[in-house]
Coordinates of C-alpha atoms in Angstrom, one line a residue:
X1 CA 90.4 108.0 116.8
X2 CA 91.1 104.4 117.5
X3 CA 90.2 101.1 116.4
X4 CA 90.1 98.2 119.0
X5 CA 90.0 95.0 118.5
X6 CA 89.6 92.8 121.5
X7 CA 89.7 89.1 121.4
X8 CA 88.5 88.5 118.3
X9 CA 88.2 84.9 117.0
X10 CA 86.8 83.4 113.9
X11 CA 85.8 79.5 113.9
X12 CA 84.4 77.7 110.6
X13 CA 83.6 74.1 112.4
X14 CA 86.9 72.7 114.1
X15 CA 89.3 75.5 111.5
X16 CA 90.6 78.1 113.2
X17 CA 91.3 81.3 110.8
X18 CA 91.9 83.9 113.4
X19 CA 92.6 83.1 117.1
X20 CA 91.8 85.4 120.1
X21 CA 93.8 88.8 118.6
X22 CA 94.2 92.1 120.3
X23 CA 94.7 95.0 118.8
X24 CA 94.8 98.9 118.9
X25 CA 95.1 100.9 116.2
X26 CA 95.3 105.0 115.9
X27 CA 96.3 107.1 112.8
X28 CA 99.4 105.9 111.0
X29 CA 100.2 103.1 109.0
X30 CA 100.3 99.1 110.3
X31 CA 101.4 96.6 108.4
X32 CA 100.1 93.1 108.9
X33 CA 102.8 90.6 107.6
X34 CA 102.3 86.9 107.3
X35 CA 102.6 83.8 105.0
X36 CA 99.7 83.2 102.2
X37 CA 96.8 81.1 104.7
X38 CA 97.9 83.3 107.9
X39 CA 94.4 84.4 108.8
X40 CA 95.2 88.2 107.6
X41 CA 92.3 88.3 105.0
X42 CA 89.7 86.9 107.3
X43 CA 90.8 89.3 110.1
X44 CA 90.7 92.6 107.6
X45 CA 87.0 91.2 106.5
X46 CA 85.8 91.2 110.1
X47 CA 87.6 94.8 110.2
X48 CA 85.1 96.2 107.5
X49 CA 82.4 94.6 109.0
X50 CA 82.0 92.0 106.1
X51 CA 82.3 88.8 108.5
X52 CA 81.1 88.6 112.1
X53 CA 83.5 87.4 114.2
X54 CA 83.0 83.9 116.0
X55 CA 83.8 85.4 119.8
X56 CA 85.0 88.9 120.8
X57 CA 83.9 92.4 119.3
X58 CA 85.4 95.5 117.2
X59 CA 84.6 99.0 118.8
X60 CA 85.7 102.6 117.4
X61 CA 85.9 104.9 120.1
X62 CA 84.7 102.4 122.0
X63 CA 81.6 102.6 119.8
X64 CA 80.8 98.7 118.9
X65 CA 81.3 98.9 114.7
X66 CA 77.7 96.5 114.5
X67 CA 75.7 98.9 116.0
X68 CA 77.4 101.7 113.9
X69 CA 76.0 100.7 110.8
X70 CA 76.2 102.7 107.6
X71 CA 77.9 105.5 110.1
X72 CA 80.8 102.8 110.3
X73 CA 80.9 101.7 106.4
X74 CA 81.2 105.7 105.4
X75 CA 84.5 105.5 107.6
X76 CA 85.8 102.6 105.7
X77 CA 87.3 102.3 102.4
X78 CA 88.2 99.0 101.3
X79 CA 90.8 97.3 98.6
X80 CA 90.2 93.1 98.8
X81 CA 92.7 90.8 97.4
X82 CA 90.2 90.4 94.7
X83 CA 88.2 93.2 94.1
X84 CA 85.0 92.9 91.9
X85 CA 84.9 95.3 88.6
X86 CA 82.7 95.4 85.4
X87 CA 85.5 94.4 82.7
X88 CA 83.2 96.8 80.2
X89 CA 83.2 99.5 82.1
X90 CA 85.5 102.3 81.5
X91 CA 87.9 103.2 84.3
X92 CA 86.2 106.6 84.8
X93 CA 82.8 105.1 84.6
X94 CA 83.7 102.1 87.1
X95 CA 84.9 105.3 89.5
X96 CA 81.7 107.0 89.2
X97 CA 79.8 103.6 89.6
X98 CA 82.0 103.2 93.0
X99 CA 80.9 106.3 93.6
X100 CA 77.5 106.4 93.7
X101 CA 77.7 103.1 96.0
X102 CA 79.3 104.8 98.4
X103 CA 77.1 107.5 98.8
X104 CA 78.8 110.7 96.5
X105 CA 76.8 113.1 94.9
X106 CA 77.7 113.5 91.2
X107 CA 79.7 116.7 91.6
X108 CA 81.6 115.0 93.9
X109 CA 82.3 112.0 92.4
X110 CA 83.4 113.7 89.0
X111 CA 85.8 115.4 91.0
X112 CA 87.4 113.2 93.2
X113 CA 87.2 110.3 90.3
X114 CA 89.4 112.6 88.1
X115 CA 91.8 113.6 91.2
X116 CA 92.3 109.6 92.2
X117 CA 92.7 108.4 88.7
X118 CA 95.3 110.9 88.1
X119 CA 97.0 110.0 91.8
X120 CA 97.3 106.7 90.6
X121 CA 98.4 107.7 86.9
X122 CA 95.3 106.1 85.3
X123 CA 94.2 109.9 83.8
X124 CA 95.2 109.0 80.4
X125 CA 93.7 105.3 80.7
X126 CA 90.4 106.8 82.0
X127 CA 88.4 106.3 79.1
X128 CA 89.8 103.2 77.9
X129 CA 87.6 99.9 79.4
X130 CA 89.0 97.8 82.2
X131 CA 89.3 94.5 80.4
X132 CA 92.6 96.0 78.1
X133 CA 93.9 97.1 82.1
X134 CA 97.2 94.8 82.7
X135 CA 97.0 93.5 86.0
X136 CA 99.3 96.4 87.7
X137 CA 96.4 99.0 86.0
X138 CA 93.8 96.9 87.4
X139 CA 95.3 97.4 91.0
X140 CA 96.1 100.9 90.4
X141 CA 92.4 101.6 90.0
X142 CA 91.2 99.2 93.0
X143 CA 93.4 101.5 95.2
X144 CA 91.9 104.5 93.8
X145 CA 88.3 103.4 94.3
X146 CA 88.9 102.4 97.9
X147 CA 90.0 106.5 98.5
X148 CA 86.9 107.3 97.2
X149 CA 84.7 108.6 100.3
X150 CA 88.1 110.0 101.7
X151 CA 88.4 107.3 104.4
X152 CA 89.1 107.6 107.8
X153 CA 90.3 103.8 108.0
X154 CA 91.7 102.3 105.0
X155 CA 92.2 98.8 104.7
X156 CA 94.6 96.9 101.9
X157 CA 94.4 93.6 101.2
X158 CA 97.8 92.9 98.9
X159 CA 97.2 96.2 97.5
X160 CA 101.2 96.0 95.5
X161 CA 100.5 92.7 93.9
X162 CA 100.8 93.1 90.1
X163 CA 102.2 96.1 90.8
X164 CA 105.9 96.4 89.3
X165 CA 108.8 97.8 91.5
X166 CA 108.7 101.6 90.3
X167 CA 104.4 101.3 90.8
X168 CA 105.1 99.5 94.4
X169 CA 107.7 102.6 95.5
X170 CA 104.7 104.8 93.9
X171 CA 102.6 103.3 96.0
X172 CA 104.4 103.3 99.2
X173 CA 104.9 107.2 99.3
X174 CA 101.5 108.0 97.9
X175 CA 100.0 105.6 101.6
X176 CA 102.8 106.7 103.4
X177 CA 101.5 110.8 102.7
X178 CA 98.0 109.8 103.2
X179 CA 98.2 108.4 106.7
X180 CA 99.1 111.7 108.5
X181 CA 95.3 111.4 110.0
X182 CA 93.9 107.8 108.7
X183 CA 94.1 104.6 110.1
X184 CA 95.9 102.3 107.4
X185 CA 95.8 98.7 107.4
X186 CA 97.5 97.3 104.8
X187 CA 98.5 93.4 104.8
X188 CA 101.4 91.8 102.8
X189 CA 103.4 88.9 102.7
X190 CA 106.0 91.4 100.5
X191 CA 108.5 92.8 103.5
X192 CA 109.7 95.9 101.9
X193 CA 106.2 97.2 101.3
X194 CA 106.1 97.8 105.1
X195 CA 109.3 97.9 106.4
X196 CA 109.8 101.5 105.2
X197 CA 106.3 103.1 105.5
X198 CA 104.8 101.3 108.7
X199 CA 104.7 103.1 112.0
X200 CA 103.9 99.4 113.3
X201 CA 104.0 95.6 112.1
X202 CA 102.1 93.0 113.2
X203 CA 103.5 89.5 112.5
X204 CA 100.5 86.9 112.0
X205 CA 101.3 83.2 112.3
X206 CA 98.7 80.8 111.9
X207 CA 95.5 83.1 113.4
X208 CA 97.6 84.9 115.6
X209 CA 99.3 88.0 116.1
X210 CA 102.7 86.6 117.3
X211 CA 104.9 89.8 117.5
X212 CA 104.4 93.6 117.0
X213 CA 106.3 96.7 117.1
X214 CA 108.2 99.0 114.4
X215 CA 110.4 97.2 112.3
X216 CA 113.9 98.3 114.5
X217 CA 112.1 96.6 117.4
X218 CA 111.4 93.4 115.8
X219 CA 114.4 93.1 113.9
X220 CA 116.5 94.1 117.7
X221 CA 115.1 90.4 118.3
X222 CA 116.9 88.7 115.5
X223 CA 120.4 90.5 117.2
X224 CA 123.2 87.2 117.2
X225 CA 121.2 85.1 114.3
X226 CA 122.2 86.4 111.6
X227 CA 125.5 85.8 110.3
X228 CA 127.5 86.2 107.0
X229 CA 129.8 83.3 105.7
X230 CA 131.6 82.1 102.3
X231 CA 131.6 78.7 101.0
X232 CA 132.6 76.4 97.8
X233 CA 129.8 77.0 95.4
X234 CA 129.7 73.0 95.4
X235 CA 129.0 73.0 99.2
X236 CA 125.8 75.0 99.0
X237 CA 123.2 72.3 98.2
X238 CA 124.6 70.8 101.3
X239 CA 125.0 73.2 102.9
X240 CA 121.3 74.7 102.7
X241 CA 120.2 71.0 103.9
X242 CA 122.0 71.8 107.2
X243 CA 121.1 75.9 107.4
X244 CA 118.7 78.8 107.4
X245 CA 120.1 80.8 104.0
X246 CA 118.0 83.9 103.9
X247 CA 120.0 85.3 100.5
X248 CA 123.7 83.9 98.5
X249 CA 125.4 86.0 96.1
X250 CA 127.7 84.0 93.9
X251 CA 131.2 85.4 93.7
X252 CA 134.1 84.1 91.2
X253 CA 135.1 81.0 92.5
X254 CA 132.7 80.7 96.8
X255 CA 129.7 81.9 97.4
X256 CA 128.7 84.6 100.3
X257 CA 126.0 83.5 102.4
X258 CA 123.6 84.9 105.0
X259 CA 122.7 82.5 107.4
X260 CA 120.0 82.7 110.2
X261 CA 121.3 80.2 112.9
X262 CA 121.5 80.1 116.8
X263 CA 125.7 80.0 116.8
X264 CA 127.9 80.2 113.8
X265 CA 127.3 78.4 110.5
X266 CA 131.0 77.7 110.2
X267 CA 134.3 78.8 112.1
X268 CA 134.9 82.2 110.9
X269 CA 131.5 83.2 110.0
X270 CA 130.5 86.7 111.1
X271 CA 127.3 88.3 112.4
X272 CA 125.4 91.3 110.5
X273 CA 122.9 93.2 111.3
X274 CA 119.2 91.2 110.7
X275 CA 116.8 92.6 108.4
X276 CA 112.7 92.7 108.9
X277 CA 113.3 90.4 106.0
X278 CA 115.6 88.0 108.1
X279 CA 112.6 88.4 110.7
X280 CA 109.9 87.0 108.9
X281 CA 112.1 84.2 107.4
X282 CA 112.8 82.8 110.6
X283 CA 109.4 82.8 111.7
X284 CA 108.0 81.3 108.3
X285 CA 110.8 79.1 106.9
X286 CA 108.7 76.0 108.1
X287 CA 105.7 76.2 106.7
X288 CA 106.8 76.5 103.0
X289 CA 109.8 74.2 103.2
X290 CA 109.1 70.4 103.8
X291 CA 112.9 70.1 105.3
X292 CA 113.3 72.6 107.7
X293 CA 112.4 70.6 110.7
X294 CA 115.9 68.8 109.8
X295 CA 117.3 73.2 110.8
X296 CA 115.1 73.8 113.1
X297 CA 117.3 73.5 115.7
X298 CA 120.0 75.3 114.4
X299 CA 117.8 78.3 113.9
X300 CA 116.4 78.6 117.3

């Protein structure tokens, strides 16, 4: 099975939300990392077939996904950033709802509703109605609706937010186990929920796929930028004015720092080995901090 998507563009007026991207994707998991506004929603919507793309076309097996029709949506299961639920509905009641959309006879979707809610831990909340769910529940049960119909290709919009840390390690292994023969899409802008799971990451920039590869290939890039210095806690407003500082851990009287630059911070500073995290803070640094034009030449 693969997925290919081959110059696909989508225009509203003169905005550009996604810009000419190529991709193939076979069983495993992918990981689409980028900053909030990055094009990664709109680009997972033309995916499931819910926006039409402005130029260039999806195919599976070289199959275009419009003239698949309801063959294609059976394939699909789907988790939005904001996915729609009934806040009166019961949990097991929304399942068998989802259920019946998708096509499940009611065998079916009493058992798999009871074997996902359970997956996700929800069995004991099953009963209870979604509008008492915390926002972690409500998550939980949006992943188990979109593993409903057993997916071939599952896509995940920010399927960890509101989820707590034990809940996002939960999740991780439970998409990590299920991808051994689905295509899994899952898009972030949290780096450890796909620097440990993802067979590949694709880092998208402004509509763009800008880099790809597994997470030891696009941190290799990073090799000589990343470097590990100590300072007077005093000196560290100033010093951030003048640096990259991707984390600081304060000790009893200086502060360790770990610095993304182009040549050392300070004499004696010492290079480490980058991080994914490192990665996508060098890439995104200037589009959430009004300053970093003033580094930008230091981190190149």
């Amino acid at each position: 099975m693969e997925l290919t998507i081959e110059s696909i563009s989508k225009r509203y007026g003169r905005s550009v939300a996604v810009d000419n991207v190529n991709v193939r994707l076979q069983p495993g998991v992918y990981g689409l990392l980028g900053a909030n506004g990055a094009g990664k929603t709109t680009l997972m919507r033309m995916i499931c077939g819910i926006l039409s793309p402005s130029s260039g076309h999806i195919a599976l097996d070289a199959q275009p996904i419009v003239s698949m029709g309801e063959a294609y949506r059976n394939l699909l299961g789907y988790l939005p950033q904001d996915f729609g639920y009934y806040p009166d509905f019961t949990a097991r009641q929304f399942m068998h709802y989802t259920a019946a959309l998708k096509g499940l006879s009611t065998s079916a979707a009493n058992q798999r509703s009871e074997e996902l809610l359970e997956l996700v831990s929800l069995k004991e909340a099953a009963r209870k109605k979604i509008r008492t769910f915390s926002g972690g529940m409500k998550q939980r049960l949006g992943i188990a609706q979109a593993l409903l119909n057993d997916p071939a290709i599952l896509v995940l919009d920010e399927p960890t937010a509101g989820l707590d840390p034990k809940e996002r390690v939960r999740f991780r292994n439970m998409i990590a186990a299920l991808a051994k023969n689905k295509i899994v899409l899952l898009s972030t802008h949290i780096v450890p929920d796909v620097e440990h799971i993802a067979h590949q990451i694709l880092i998208m920039k402004k509509g763009q796929i800008i880099m790809s590869g597994t997470a030891q290939d696009l941190t290799r890039s990073m090799e000589g930028r990343v470097w590990m210095c100590r300072i007077a806690e005093r000196e560290v407003e100033a010093f951030s004015q003048l640096f990259l500082i991707s984390n600081l851990k304060h000790g009893s009287d200086q502060v360790e720092l770990r610095v993304i630059s182009a040549s050392p911070p300070l004499p004696g500073a010492v290079q480490t080995a980058p991080t994914l995290e490192d990665l996508y803070l060098y890439h995104f640094h200037d589009e959430s901090d009004p300053k970093a034009s003033d580094r930008k030449e230091r981190v190149l």
